[in-house]
Amino acid sequence: MPDKTTVPLTGASGFIAKHIALQLLEAGYTVRGSLRSMNRASEVTDAVRPHLTDPAGLDERLTFVELDLLADKGWDEALQGVDTLVHTASPFPISQPRDENDLIRPAVDGTLRALRAAKAAGVNRVILTSSIVSVLEQDGVPDGKLFDETDWSDVESPTISAYSKSKTLAERAAWDFVRDEAPGMQLTAINPGMVLGPPLDRHFGSSLGLLQRLVGSKDPALPNIGLLCVDVRDIAAMHVRAIGTEDSIGHRFIGSAGFLWMPEIADVVAAQFPDRKIVTRRAPNWLVRLLGLFDNEIKAAVPLLGRKRLVDNARAKEVLGMEFIPADEAVRAGAAYIVENDLV
C-alpha cells in the first residue's frame, strides 16, 4: 500500500512551496521536498522551523531530494512508495525572456517529467500549482467578464506573455497527460493570482518584487494596471485541503481574494507606512508603452494597461472551504515583512 502520510513537494525552496511545506507538516504529513541543489535544504528547514507548533523531529519529518525539471535523474526514487505528489516547481521571472522557450520548456517538460514519474511509481493523487494566467489571457474580452475555471488562456494571442504561455501550456499538458496516458490519476490544479502575503524567510525570489518596488519608491509613477491578489497562506491551504477533498479531483481552482489597481496597492502601503515616501501617482498609458520599448520589465505590463479582469472564486469557497484573507491584508503582510527586514 502506498504511504499516504508522506508527500513529495517539488520546488520546495519556493515562496509558495515553503508555506505548503509548513501547512503539510502542521497537518501531520511528512514532507519530501525536491531541490535543484541540496545546498538549499537548510534554508527550507530554517524557514519552516520557527513557525511550527511543534518543531520536534523536524529533520525526520522534512527531508530532501535533488531533482531538476530538465533531467530524469532521481525522479523515480523520489516518488517511490507514496500516494500523493504536490508539484509546484516552475520558473517565475520578473521580466520577459528574450526566448520564450527559456520559460516554456522547463515548465512543460518539468510538469510532464513529474507526471510520468508519478505514473511509473504508482502515485494516485497529484496537486499541480498552475496560475491564474492560464485562465485570463484572451483577446477581445470586455471589462466586467467574470472568468472562472472553464476559461483558458489563448496561447496564440499576440499579446500573451512568455510566462502566461508557459503556465497555460504546462497545465494543458498535465490535463492531456492524465486524459490520454494516466486515466486513473487524480489531478487537481490550483490557479493562484498575484501571490502576496508574508514570506517565511528572506529567500522568496521574485514573488514580492512588486511590493519591493513600491516600498522602495523605485518608480516615479505607477502604470494603470490591476492585479488579482491572494495571500500565500491561502494558496498553501488550497493545496493541502485539496489532497483530502475528493470533490476536488479533476478540477481547477482559482485562488484570488480580489482585484486591486496598482495605485490602490500603493495607497494601502502608503497608509501603512506614512513615514515613507510611497509613490502613488499614475503614469500615463502612452508613457508606459514608450518605456516598454526599452525595458522588458515594463513591457510585460503594457498588455494589462487599463484592463479590469474579474474572477469567480466560488469553487474554492464551496469545495475547499476557503475564506480568503482580504487582498489589502495580503498587501500589508507582504509589505510589513519587506520593511521590517530592510529588504528594499
PDB file of N, CA, C and O in Angstrom, residues 194-239:
ATOM      1  N   MET A 194      -1.941  36.979  -8.239  1.00  0.00           N
ATOM      2  CA  MET A 194      -0.676  37.534  -7.757  1.00  0.00           C
ATOM      3  C   MET A 194      -0.537  37.193  -6.279  1.00  0.00           C
ATOM      4  O   MET A 194      -1.312  37.659  -5.444  1.00  0.00           O
ATOM      5  N   VAL A 195       0.456  36.366  -5.953  1.00  0.00           N
ATOM      6  CA  VAL A 195       0.587  35.853  -4.594  1.00  0.00           C
ATOM      7  C   VAL A 195       1.410  36.827  -3.755  1.00  0.00           C
ATOM      8  O   VAL A 195       2.588  37.071  -4.032  1.00  0.00           O
ATOM      9  N   LEU A 196       0.772  37.372  -2.742  1.00  0.00           N
ATOM     10  CA  LEU A 196       1.404  38.307  -1.819  1.00  0.00           C
ATOM     11  C   LEU A 196       1.376  37.690  -0.420  1.00  0.00           C
ATOM     12  O   LEU A 196       1.323  36.486  -0.284  1.00  0.00           O
ATOM     13  N   GLY A 197       1.455  38.513   0.602  1.00  0.00           N
ATOM     14  CA  GLY A 197       1.477  37.970   1.952  1.00  0.00           C
ATOM     15  C   GLY A 197       2.883  37.805   2.483  1.00  0.00           C
ATOM     16  O   GLY A 197       3.867  38.148   1.816  1.00  0.00           O
ATOM     17  N   PRO A 198       3.021  37.262   3.689  1.00  0.00           N
ATOM     18  CA  PRO A 198       4.328  37.211   4.358  1.00  0.00           C
ATOM     19  C   PRO A 198       5.152  35.993   3.954  1.00  0.00           C
ATOM     20  O   PRO A 198       4.692  34.856   4.069  1.00  0.00           O
ATOM     21  N   PRO A 199       6.376  36.185   3.501  1.00  0.00           N
ATOM     22  CA  PRO A 199       7.256  35.032   3.281  1.00  0.00           C
ATOM     23  C   PRO A 199       7.706  34.443   4.617  1.00  0.00           C
ATOM     24  O   PRO A 199       7.620  35.091   5.658  1.00  0.00           O
ATOM     25  N   LEU A 200       8.186  33.202   4.572  1.00  0.00           N
ATOM     26  CA  LEU A 200       8.699  32.565   5.788  1.00  0.00           C
ATOM     27  C   LEU A 200      10.154  32.921   6.057  1.00  0.00           C
ATOM     28  O   LEU A 200      10.647  32.706   7.164  1.00  0.00           O
ATOM     29  N   ASP A 201      10.834  33.439   5.039  1.00  0.00           N
ATOM     30  CA  ASP A 201      12.224  33.858   5.223  1.00  0.00           C
ATOM     31  C   ASP A 201      12.567  34.878   4.150  1.00  0.00           C
ATOM     32  O   ASP A 201      11.713  35.281   3.358  1.00  0.00           O
ATOM     33  N   ARG A 202      13.814  35.292   4.118  1.00  0.00           N
ATOM     34  CA  ARG A 202      14.253  36.338   3.209  1.00  0.00           C
ATOM     35  C   ARG A 202      14.433  35.843   1.776  1.00  0.00           C
ATOM     36  O   ARG A 202      14.687  36.653   0.873  1.00  0.00           O
ATOM     37  N   HIS A 203      14.327  34.552   1.548  1.00  0.00           N
ATOM     38  CA  HIS A 203      14.556  33.973   0.218  1.00  0.00           C
ATOM     39  C   HIS A 203      13.207  33.680  -0.435  1.00  0.00           C
ATOM     40  O   HIS A 203      12.677  32.580  -0.327  1.00  0.00           O
ATOM     41  N   PHE A 204      12.661  34.675  -1.131  1.00  0.00           N
ATOM     42  CA  PHE A 204      11.342  34.491  -1.749  1.00  0.00           C
ATOM     43  C   PHE A 204      11.357  34.814  -3.236  1.00  0.00           C
ATOM     44  O   PHE A 204      10.322  35.032  -3.851  1.00  0.00           O
ATOM     45  N   GLY A 205      12.541  34.843  -3.830  1.00  0.00           N
ATOM     46  CA  GLY A 205      12.650  35.027  -5.275  1.00  0.00           C
ATOM     47  C   GLY A 205      12.031  36.339  -5.730  1.00  0.00           C
ATOM     48  O   GLY A 205      12.133  37.375  -5.075  1.00  0.00           O
ATOM     49  N   SER A 206      11.326  36.283  -6.865  1.00  0.00           N
ATOM     50  CA  SER A 206      10.735  37.491  -7.452  1.00  0.00           C
ATOM     51  C   SER A 206       9.283  37.691  -7.056  1.00  0.00           C
ATOM     52  O   SER A 206       8.634  38.621  -7.525  1.00  0.00           O
ATOM     53  N   SER A 207       8.755  36.834  -6.170  1.00  0.00           N
ATOM     54  CA  SER A 207       7.328  36.852  -5.869  1.00  0.00           C
ATOM     55  C   SER A 207       6.843  38.177  -5.292  1.00  0.00           C
ATOM     56  O   SER A 207       5.731  38.616  -5.582  1.00  0.00           O
ATOM     57  N   LEU A 208       7.638  38.830  -4.465  1.00  0.00           N
ATOM     58  CA  LEU A 208       7.231  40.091  -3.853  1.00  0.00           C
ATOM     59  C   LEU A 208       7.950  41.287  -4.472  1.00  0.00           C
ATOM     60  O   LEU A 208       8.049  42.350  -3.869  1.00  0.00           O
ATOM     61  N   GLY A 209       8.433  41.094  -5.701  1.00  0.00           N
ATOM     62  CA  GLY A 209       9.159  42.162  -6.378  1.00  0.00           C
ATOM     63  C   GLY A 209       8.348  43.433  -6.520  1.00  0.00           C
ATOM     64  O   GLY A 209       8.873  44.549  -6.381  1.00  0.00           O
ATOM     65  N   LEU A 210       7.048  43.288  -6.792  1.00  0.00           N
ATOM     66  CA  LEU A 210       6.187  44.460  -6.926  1.00  0.00           C
ATOM     67  C   LEU A 210       6.161  45.276  -5.633  1.00  0.00           C
ATOM     68  O   LEU A 210       6.308  46.505  -5.650  1.00  0.00           O
ATOM     69  N   LEU A 211       5.988  44.593  -4.500  1.00  0.00           N
ATOM     70  CA  LEU A 211       5.936  45.310  -3.223  1.00  0.00           C
ATOM     71  C   LEU A 211       7.285  45.932  -2.887  1.00  0.00           C
ATOM     72  O   LEU A 211       7.346  47.029  -2.305  1.00  0.00           O
ATOM     73  N   GLN A 212       8.369  45.257  -3.250  1.00  0.00           N
ATOM     74  CA  GLN A 212       9.688  45.832  -3.004  1.00  0.00           C
ATOM     75  C   GLN A 212       9.870  47.132  -3.784  1.00  0.00           C
ATOM     76  O   GLN A 212      10.419  48.113  -3.278  1.00  0.00           O
ATOM     77  N   ARG A 213       9.378  47.146  -5.028  1.00  0.00           N
ATOM     78  CA  ARG A 213       9.480  48.363  -5.834  1.00  0.00           C
ATOM     79  C   ARG A 213       8.648  49.492  -5.222  1.00  0.00           C
ATOM     80  O   ARG A 213       9.081  50.650  -5.181  1.00  0.00           O
ATOM     81  N   LEU A 214       7.444  49.143  -4.752  1.00  0.00           N
ATOM     82  CA  LEU A 214       6.576  50.165  -4.159  1.00  0.00           C
ATOM     83  C   LEU A 214       7.168  50.721  -2.869  1.00  0.00           C
ATOM     84  O   LEU A 214       7.227  51.939  -2.673  1.00  0.00           O
ATOM     85  N   VAL A 215       7.599  49.838  -1.988  1.00  0.00           N
ATOM     86  CA  VAL A 215       8.157  50.271  -0.704  1.00  0.00           C
ATOM     87  C   VAL A 215       9.416  51.103  -0.916  1.00  0.00           C
ATOM     88  O   VAL A 215       9.668  52.078  -0.193  1.00  0.00           O
ATOM     89  N   GLY A 216      10.202  50.721  -1.918  1.00  0.00           N
ATOM     90  CA  GLY A 216      11.442  51.440  -2.186  1.00  0.00           C
ATOM     91  C   GLY A 216      11.292  52.632  -3.104  1.00  0.00           C
ATOM     92  O   GLY A 216      12.288  53.281  -3.443  1.00  0.00           O
ATOM     93  N   SER A 217      10.037  52.935  -3.519  1.00  0.00           N
ATOM     94  CA  SER A 217       9.775  54.064  -4.429  1.00  0.00           C
ATOM     95  C   SER A 217      10.703  54.021  -5.639  1.00  0.00           C
ATOM     96  O   SER A 217      11.332  55.027  -6.001  1.00  0.00           O
ATOM     97  N   LYS A 218      10.776  52.853  -6.262  1.00  0.00           N
ATOM     98  CA  LYS A 218      11.683  52.656  -7.400  1.00  0.00           C
ATOM     99  C   LYS A 218      11.191  53.344  -8.664  1.00  0.00           C
ATOM    100  O   LYS A 218      11.967  53.591  -9.583  1.00  0.00           O
ATOM    101  N   ASP A 219       9.878  53.624  -8.748  1.00  0.00           N
ATOM    102  CA  ASP A 219       9.303  54.184  -9.962  1.00  0.00           C
ATOM    103  C   ASP A 219       8.724  55.570  -9.680  1.00  0.00           C
ATOM    104  O   ASP A 219       8.060  55.772  -8.660  1.00  0.00           O
ATOM    105  N   PRO A 220       8.911  56.531 -10.589  1.00  0.00           N
ATOM    106  CA  PRO A 220       8.379  57.879 -10.371  1.00  0.00           C
ATOM    107  C   PRO A 220       6.862  57.952 -10.492  1.00  0.00           C
ATOM    108  O   PRO A 220       6.239  58.886  -9.988  1.00  0.00           O
ATOM    109  N   ALA A 221       6.268  56.974 -11.167  1.00  0.00           N
ATOM    110  CA  ALA A 221       4.813  56.894 -11.303  1.00  0.00           C
ATOM    111  C   ALA A 221       4.455  55.439 -11.560  1.00  0.00           C
ATOM    112  O   ALA A 221       5.313  54.633 -11.934  1.00  0.00           O
ATOM    113  N   LEU A 222       3.171  55.100 -11.369  1.00  0.00           N
ATOM    114  CA  LEU A 222       2.736  53.714 -11.446  1.00  0.00           C
ATOM    115  C   LEU A 222       1.863  53.477 -12.668  1.00  0.00           C
ATOM    116  O   LEU A 222       0.979  54.288 -12.975  1.00  0.00           O
ATOM    117  N   PRO A 223       2.065  52.362 -13.361  1.00  0.00           N
ATOM    118  CA  PRO A 223       1.213  52.063 -14.512  1.00  0.00           C
ATOM    119  C   PRO A 223      -0.211  51.753 -14.065  1.00  0.00           C
ATOM    120  O   PRO A 223      -0.427  51.213 -12.971  1.00  0.00           O
ATOM    121  N   ASN A 224      -1.165  52.068 -14.912  1.00  0.00           N
ATOM    122  CA  ASN A 224      -2.567  51.837 -14.587  1.00  0.00           C
ATOM    123  C   ASN A 224      -2.944  50.392 -14.913  1.00  0.00           C
ATOM    124  O   ASN A 224      -3.693  50.100 -15.847  1.00  0.00           O
ATOM    125  N   ILE A 225      -2.371  49.476 -14.135  1.00  0.00           N
ATOM    126  CA  ILE A 225      -2.687  48.064 -14.315  1.00  0.00           C
ATOM    127  C   ILE A 225      -3.263  47.521 -13.012  1.00  0.00           C
ATOM    128  O   ILE A 225      -2.997  48.047 -11.939  1.00  0.00           O
ATOM    129  N   GLY A 226      -4.075  46.488 -13.139  1.00  0.00           N
ATOM    130  CA  GLY A 226      -4.687  45.883 -11.969  1.00  0.00           C
ATOM    131  C   GLY A 226      -4.285  44.437 -11.814  1.00  0.00           C
ATOM    132  O   GLY A 226      -3.905  43.774 -12.789  1.00  0.00           O
ATOM    133  N   LEU A 227      -4.353  43.953 -10.601  1.00  0.00           N
ATOM    134  CA  LEU A 227      -3.913  42.599 -10.298  1.00  0.00           C
ATOM    135  C   LEU A 227      -4.950  41.889  -9.434  1.00  0.00           C
ATOM    136  O   LEU A 227      -5.559  42.490  -8.545  1.00  0.00           O
ATOM    137  N   LEU A 228      -5.137  40.613  -9.698  1.00  0.00           N
ATOM    138  CA  LEU A 228      -5.963  39.759  -8.859  1.00  0.00           C
ATOM    139  C   LEU A 228      -5.051  39.181  -7.787  1.00  0.00           C
ATOM    140  O   LEU A 228      -4.161  38.389  -8.075  1.00  0.00           O
ATOM    141  N   CYS A 229      -5.236  39.599  -6.550  1.00  0.00           N
ATOM    142  CA  CYS A 229      -4.284  39.312  -5.473  1.00  0.00           C
ATOM    143  C   CYS A 229      -4.800  38.223  -4.545  1.00  0.00           C
ATOM    144  O   CYS A 229      -6.012  38.045  -4.372  1.00  0.00           O
ATOM    145  N   VAL A 230      -3.871  37.526  -3.922  1.00  0.00           N
ATOM    146  CA  VAL A 230      -4.219  36.469  -2.971  1.00  0.00           C
ATOM    147  C   VAL A 230      -3.068  36.297  -1.999  1.00  0.00           C
ATOM    148  O   VAL A 230      -1.900  36.545  -2.337  1.00  0.00           O
ATOM    149  N   ASP A 231      -3.389  35.882  -0.790  1.00  0.00           N
ATOM    150  CA  ASP A 231      -2.367  35.676   0.236  1.00  0.00           C
ATOM    151  C   ASP A 231      -1.743  34.287   0.079  1.00  0.00           C
ATOM    152  O   ASP A 231      -2.443  33.299  -0.152  1.00  0.00           O
ATOM    153  N   VAL A 232      -0.431  34.222   0.222  1.00  0.00           N
ATOM    154  CA  VAL A 232       0.297  32.960   0.082  1.00  0.00           C
ATOM    155  C   VAL A 232      -0.204  31.901   1.049  1.00  0.00           C
ATOM    156  O   VAL A 232      -0.218  30.700   0.738  1.00  0.00           O
ATOM    157  N   ARG A 233      -0.664  32.311   2.228  1.00  0.00           N
ATOM    158  CA  ARG A 233      -1.160  31.345   3.207  1.00  0.00           C
ATOM    159  C   ARG A 233      -2.432  30.661   2.718  1.00  0.00           C
ATOM    160  O   ARG A 233      -2.655  29.475   2.993  1.00  0.00           O
ATOM    161  N   ASP A 234      -3.247  31.392   1.976  1.00  0.00           N
ATOM    162  CA  ASP A 234      -4.456  30.795   1.416  1.00  0.00           C
ATOM    163  C   ASP A 234      -4.130  29.834   0.280  1.00  0.00           C
ATOM    164  O   ASP A 234      -4.759  28.774   0.153  1.00  0.00           O
ATOM    165  N   ILE A 235      -3.174  30.200  -0.553  1.00  0.00           N
ATOM    166  CA  ILE A 235      -2.804  29.299  -1.658  1.00  0.00           C
ATOM    167  C   ILE A 235      -2.217  28.001  -1.113  1.00  0.00           C
ATOM    168  O   ILE A 235      -2.513  26.909  -1.615  1.00  0.00           O
ATOM    169  N   ALA A 236      -1.405  28.093  -0.070  1.00  0.00           N
ATOM    170  CA  ALA A 236      -0.885  26.869   0.555  1.00  0.00           C
ATOM    171  C   ALA A 236      -2.029  26.036   1.116  1.00  0.00           C
ATOM    172  O   ALA A 236      -2.060  24.805   0.950  1.00  0.00           O
ATOM    173  N   ALA A 237      -2.989  26.687   1.752  1.00  0.00           N
ATOM    174  CA  ALA A 237      -4.129  25.964   2.316  1.00  0.00           C
ATOM    175  C   ALA A 237      -4.929  25.259   1.228  1.00  0.00           C
ATOM    176  O   ALA A 237      -5.416  24.135   1.426  1.00  0.00           O
ATOM    177  N   MET A 238      -5.069  25.895   0.061  1.00  0.00           N
ATOM    178  CA  MET A 238      -5.796  25.263  -1.039  1.00  0.00           C
ATOM    179  C   MET A 238      -5.123  23.966  -1.469  1.00  0.00           C
ATOM    180  O   MET A 238      -5.789  22.951  -1.724  1.00  0.00           O
ATOM    181  N   HIS A 239      -3.806  23.971  -1.564  1.00  0.00           N
ATOM    182  CA  HIS A 239      -3.072  22.756  -1.925  1.00  0.00           C
ATOM    183  C   HIS A 239      -3.307  21.646  -0.899  1.00  0.00           C
ATOM    184  O   HIS A 239      -3.582  20.497  -1.262  1.00  0.00           O
TER     185      HIS A 239
END
